[in-house]
Coordinates of C-alpha atoms and ligand atoms in Angstrom, one line a residue:
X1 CA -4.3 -18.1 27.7
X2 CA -3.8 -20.2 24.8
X3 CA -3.4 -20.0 21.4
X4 CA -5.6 -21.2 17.6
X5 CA -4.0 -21.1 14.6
X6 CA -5.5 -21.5 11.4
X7 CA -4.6 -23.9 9.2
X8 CA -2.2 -21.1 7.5
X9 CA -0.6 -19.6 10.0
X10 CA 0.1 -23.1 12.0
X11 CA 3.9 -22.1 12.3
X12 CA 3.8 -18.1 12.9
X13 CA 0.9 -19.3 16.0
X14 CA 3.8 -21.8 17.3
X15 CA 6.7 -18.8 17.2
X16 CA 4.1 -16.7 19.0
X17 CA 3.1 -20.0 21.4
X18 CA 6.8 -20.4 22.1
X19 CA 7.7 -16.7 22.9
X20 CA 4.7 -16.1 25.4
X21 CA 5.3 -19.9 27.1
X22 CA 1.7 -20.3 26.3
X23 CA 0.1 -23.7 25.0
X24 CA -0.8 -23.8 21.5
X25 CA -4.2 -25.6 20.7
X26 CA -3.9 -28.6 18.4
X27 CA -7.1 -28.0 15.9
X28 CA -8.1 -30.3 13.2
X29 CA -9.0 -29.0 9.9
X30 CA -11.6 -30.9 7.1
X31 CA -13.8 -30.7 4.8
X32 CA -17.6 -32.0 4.8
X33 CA -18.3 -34.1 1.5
X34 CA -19.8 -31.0 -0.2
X35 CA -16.5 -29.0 0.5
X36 CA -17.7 -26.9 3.4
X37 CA -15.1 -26.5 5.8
X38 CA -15.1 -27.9 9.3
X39 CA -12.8 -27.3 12.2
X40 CA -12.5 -28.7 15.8
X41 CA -10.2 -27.1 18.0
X42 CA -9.2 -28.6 21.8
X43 CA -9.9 -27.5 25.4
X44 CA -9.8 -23.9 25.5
X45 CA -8.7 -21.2 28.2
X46 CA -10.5 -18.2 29.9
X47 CA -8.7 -16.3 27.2
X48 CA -7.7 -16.9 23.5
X49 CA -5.2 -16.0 20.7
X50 CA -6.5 -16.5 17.6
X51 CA -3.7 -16.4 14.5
X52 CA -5.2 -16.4 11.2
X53 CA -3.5 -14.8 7.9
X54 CA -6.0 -13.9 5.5
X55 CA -4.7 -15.5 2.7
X56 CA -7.9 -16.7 1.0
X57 CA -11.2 -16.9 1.1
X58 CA -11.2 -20.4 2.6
X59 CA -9.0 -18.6 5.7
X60 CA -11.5 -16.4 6.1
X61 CA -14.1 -18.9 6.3
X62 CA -11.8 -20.6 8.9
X63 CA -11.3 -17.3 11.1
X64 CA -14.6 -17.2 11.1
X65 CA -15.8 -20.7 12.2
X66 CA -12.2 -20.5 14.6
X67 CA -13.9 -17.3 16.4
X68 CA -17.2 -19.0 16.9
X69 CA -15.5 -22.2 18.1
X70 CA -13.8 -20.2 20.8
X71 CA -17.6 -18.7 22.1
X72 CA -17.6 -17.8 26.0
X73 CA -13.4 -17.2 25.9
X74 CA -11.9 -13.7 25.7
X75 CA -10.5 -13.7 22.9
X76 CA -8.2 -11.5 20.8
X77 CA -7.5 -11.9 16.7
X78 CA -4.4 -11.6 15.4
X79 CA -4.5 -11.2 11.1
X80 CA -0.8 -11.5 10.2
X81 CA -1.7 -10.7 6.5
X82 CA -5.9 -9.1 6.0
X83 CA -6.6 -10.5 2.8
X84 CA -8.9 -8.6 1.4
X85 CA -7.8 -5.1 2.3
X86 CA -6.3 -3.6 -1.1
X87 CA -10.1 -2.7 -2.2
X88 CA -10.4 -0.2 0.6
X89 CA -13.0 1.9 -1.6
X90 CA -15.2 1.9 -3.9
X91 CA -13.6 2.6 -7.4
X92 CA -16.5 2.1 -10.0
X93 CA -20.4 2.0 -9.0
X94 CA -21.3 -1.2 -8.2
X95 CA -18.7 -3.0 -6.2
X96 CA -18.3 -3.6 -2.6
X97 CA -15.9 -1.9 0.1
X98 CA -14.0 -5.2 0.5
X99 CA -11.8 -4.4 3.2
X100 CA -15.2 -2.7 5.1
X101 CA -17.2 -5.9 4.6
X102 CA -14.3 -8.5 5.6
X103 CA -13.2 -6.0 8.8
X104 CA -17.1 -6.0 9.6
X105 CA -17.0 -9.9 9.7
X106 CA -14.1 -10.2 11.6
X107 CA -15.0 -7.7 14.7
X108 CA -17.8 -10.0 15.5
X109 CA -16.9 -12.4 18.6
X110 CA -13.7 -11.0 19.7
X111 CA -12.0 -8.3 22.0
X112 CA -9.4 -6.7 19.7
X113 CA -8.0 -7.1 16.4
X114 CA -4.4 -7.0 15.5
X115 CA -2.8 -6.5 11.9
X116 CA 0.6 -6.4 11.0
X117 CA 2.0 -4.1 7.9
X118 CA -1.6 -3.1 6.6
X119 CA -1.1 -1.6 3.2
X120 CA -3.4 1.3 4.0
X121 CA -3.9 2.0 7.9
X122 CA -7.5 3.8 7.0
X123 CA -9.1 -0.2 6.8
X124 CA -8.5 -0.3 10.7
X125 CA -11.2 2.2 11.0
X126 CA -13.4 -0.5 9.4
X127 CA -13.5 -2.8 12.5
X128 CA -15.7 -2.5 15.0
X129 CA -13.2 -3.2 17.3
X130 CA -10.3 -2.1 18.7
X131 CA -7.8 -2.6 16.2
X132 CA -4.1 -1.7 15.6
X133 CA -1.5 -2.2 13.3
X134 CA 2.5 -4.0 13.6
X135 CA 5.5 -3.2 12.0
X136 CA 7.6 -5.5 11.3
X137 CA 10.4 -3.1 10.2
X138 CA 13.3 -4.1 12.8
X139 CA 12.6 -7.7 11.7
X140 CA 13.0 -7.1 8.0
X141 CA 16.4 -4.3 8.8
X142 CA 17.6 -7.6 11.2
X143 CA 17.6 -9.8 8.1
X144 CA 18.9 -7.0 5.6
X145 CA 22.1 -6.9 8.4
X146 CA 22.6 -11.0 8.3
X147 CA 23.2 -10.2 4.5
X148 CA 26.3 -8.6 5.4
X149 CA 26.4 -6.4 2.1
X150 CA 28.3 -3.2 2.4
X151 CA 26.4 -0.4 2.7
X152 CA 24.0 -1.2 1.4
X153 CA 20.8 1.1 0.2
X154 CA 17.1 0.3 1.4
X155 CA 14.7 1.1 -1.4
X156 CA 11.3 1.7 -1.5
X157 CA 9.5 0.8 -4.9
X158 CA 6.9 3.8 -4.8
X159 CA 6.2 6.9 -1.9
X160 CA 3.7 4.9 -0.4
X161 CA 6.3 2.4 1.1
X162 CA 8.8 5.4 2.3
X163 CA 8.1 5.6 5.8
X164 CA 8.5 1.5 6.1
X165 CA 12.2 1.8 4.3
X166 CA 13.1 4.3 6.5
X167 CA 11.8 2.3 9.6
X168 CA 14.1 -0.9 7.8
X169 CA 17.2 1.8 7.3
X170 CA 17.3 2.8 10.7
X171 CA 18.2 -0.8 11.9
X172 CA 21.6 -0.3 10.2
X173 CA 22.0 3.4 10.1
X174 CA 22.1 2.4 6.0
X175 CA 20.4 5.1 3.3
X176 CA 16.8 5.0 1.8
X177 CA 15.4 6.5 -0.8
X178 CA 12.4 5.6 -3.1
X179 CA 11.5 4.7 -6.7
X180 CA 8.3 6.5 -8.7
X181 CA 5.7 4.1 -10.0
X182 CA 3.3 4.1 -12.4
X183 CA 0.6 1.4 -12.3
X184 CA -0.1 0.4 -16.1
X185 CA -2.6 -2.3 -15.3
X186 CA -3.4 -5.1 -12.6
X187 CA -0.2 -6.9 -13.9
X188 CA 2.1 -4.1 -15.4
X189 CA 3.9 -1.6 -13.3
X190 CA 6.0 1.1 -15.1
X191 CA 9.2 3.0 -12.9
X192 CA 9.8 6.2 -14.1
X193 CA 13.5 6.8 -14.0
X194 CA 14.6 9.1 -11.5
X195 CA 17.8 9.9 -10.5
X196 CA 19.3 7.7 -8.0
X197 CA 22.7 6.7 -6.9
X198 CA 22.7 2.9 -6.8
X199 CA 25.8 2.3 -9.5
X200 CA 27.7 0.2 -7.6
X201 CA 25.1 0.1 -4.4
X202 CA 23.9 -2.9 -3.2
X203 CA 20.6 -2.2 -2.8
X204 CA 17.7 -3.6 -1.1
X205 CA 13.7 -3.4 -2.1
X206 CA 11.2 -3.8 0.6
X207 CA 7.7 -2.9 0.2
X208 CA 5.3 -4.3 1.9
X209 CA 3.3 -6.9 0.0
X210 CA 5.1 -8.7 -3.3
X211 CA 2.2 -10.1 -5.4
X212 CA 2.4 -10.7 -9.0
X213 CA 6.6 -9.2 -8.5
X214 CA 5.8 -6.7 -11.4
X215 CA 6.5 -3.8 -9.0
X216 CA 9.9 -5.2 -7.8
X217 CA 11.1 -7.3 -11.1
X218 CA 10.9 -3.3 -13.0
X219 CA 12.4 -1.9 -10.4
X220 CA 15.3 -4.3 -10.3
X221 CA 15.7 -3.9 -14.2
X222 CA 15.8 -0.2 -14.0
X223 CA 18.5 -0.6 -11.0
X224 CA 20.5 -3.4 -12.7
X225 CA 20.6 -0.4 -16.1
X226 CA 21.5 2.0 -13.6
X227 CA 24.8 -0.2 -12.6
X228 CA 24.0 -1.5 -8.9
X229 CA 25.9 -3.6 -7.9
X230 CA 23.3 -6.3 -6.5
X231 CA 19.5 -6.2 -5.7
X232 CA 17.5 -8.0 -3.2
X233 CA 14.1 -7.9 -2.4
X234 CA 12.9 -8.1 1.1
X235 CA 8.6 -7.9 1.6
X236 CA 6.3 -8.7 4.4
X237 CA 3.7 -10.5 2.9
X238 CA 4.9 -13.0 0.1
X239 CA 1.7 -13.4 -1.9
X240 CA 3.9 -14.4 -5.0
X241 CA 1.1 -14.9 -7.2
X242 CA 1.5 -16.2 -10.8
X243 CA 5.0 -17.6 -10.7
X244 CA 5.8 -14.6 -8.7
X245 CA 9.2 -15.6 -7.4
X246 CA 11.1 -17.0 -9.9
X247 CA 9.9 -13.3 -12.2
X248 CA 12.0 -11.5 -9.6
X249 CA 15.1 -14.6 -9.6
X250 CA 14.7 -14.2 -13.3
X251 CA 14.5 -10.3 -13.0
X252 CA 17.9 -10.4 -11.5
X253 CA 17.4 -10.3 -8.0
X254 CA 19.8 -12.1 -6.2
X255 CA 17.8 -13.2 -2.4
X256 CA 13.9 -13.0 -2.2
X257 CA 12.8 -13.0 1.4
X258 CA 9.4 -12.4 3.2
X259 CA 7.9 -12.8 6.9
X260 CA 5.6 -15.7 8.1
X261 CA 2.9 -13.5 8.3
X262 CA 1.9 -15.1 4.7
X263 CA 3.7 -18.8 5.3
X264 CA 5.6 -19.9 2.2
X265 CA 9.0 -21.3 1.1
X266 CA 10.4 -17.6 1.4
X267 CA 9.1 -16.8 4.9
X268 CA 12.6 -16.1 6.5
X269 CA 11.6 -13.6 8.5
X270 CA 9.1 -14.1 11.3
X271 CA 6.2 -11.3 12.3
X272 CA 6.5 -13.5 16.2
X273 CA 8.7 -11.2 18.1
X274 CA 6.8 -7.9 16.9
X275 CA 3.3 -9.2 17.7
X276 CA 4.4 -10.8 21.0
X277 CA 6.0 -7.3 21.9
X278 CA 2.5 -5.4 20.5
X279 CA 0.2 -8.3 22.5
X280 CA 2.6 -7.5 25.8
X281 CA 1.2 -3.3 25.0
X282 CA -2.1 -4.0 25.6
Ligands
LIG1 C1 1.3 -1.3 -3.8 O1 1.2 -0.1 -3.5 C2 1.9 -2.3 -2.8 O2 2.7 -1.6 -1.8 C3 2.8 -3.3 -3.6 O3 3.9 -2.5 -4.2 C4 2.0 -4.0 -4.6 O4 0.9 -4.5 -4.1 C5 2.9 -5.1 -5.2 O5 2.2 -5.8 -6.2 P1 2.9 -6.6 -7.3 O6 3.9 -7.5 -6.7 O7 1.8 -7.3 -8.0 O8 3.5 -5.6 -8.2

């Protein structure tokens, strides 16, 4: 076997090359004079690991022209983050299943299909593949514990992230609990106080995608009022959109971290030893 990255996931596909001892494939990446992308990758194996985080369209485009370049070797796609897959349905006449039409795309050319922290498991249906989703809870609870704060309390911003804070508690045998939230718009998130017992806490967020912040910087405001004693926000996928990071810094939260399944300067935590263990499953 050996392994593809896309330009975006170059150092998650080394982690993953350098825990399975398998060769990772050096590919060049450019651009034709009109824009168009173009990709060359080297000698391929009888099998192939594709890594390739959805992160924009142009990824997609390069998953896409990474699967084709790999033609006649098995090969199996990993999507550390599935762009993509928040518009899972269609909420006004008109628009397109997103997540359907990108999952559709992606099953063509390859054995299996592996996501990691989906927001909304349902979109695995959508590929015509076999396809399966990755916690990376015990990576996210392993960095909570190198934080070293006392006792601290895992916190999940709204009901939909309860199960993953649990997952993150049970590293440390710490408490969770969640937040309520009520969306206001694409940008504004309202929490609605309920009663929690994070005055003198030091508590930790962790949901699994921070975008715009919104849903973490309100929550740490309404924690910070309540009298914790420190907040930090640990996600998955770091999309940190529109000055994202330094909202949350400025919002009072002390650390920011977030897994290389979405490579930035905050990608502490790496999605390799989860994705090697699910790839070792199947
Ligand atoms: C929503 O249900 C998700 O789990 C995240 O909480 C949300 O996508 C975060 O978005 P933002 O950072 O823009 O508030």
């Amino acid at each position: 076997m050996k392994i593809v990255s896309t330009e975006r996931s170059q150092v998650l596909a080394a982690r993953i090359a350098e825990k399975m001892r398998v060769p990772l494939v050096y590919t060049k990446f450019s651009r034709f004079p009109d824009g168009e992308l173009y990709l060359r990758t080297g000698d391929l194996d009888r099998e192939t690991l594709i890594v390739g985080s959805i992160v924009d369209s142009d990824a997609l485009v390069q998953v896409l022209l990474a699967v084709d370049a790999c033609e006649g070797s098995e090969t199996t796609l990993v999507l550390p983050y599935l762009g993509y897959a928040r518009q899972d349905k269609r909420f006004n006449p008109g628009e397109p299943i997103s997540a359907r039409a990108v999952a559709q795309a992606l099953s063509r050319g390859v054995e299996r299909v592996f996501v990691v922290n989906i927001h909304d498991p349902k979109v695995l249906g959508y590929f015509t593949v076999p396809a399966e989703n990755i916690s990376i809870a015990s990576a996210i609870g392993g960095y909570v514990g190198s934080l070293n704060l006392k006792d601290p309390l895992i916190l999940a911003p709204d009901e939909g992230a309860i199960d993953f804070a649990g997952d993150v508690a049970a590293v440390g045998g710490w408490e969770s609990d969640h937040l309520q939230k009520t969306r206001i718009s694409g940008e504004e998130v309202r929490m609605k106080p309920k009663h929690l017992d994070a005055c003198n806490r030091e508590v930790v967020i962790v949901d699994d995608i921070i975008a715009t912040g919104g849903t973490l910087a309100t929550a740490a405001e309404m924690l910070h009022r309540q009298g914790a004693a420190s907040v930090h926000a640990a996600c998955v996928h770091g999309v940190l959109t529109d000055g994202a990071y330094a909202r949350l810094r400025a919002a009072g939260i002390a650390s920011v971290v977030s897994s290389d399944t979405y490579e930035n300067a905050s990608s502490f935590v790496s999605a390799a030893g989860a994705i090697v263990d699910a790839l070792g499953r199947c």
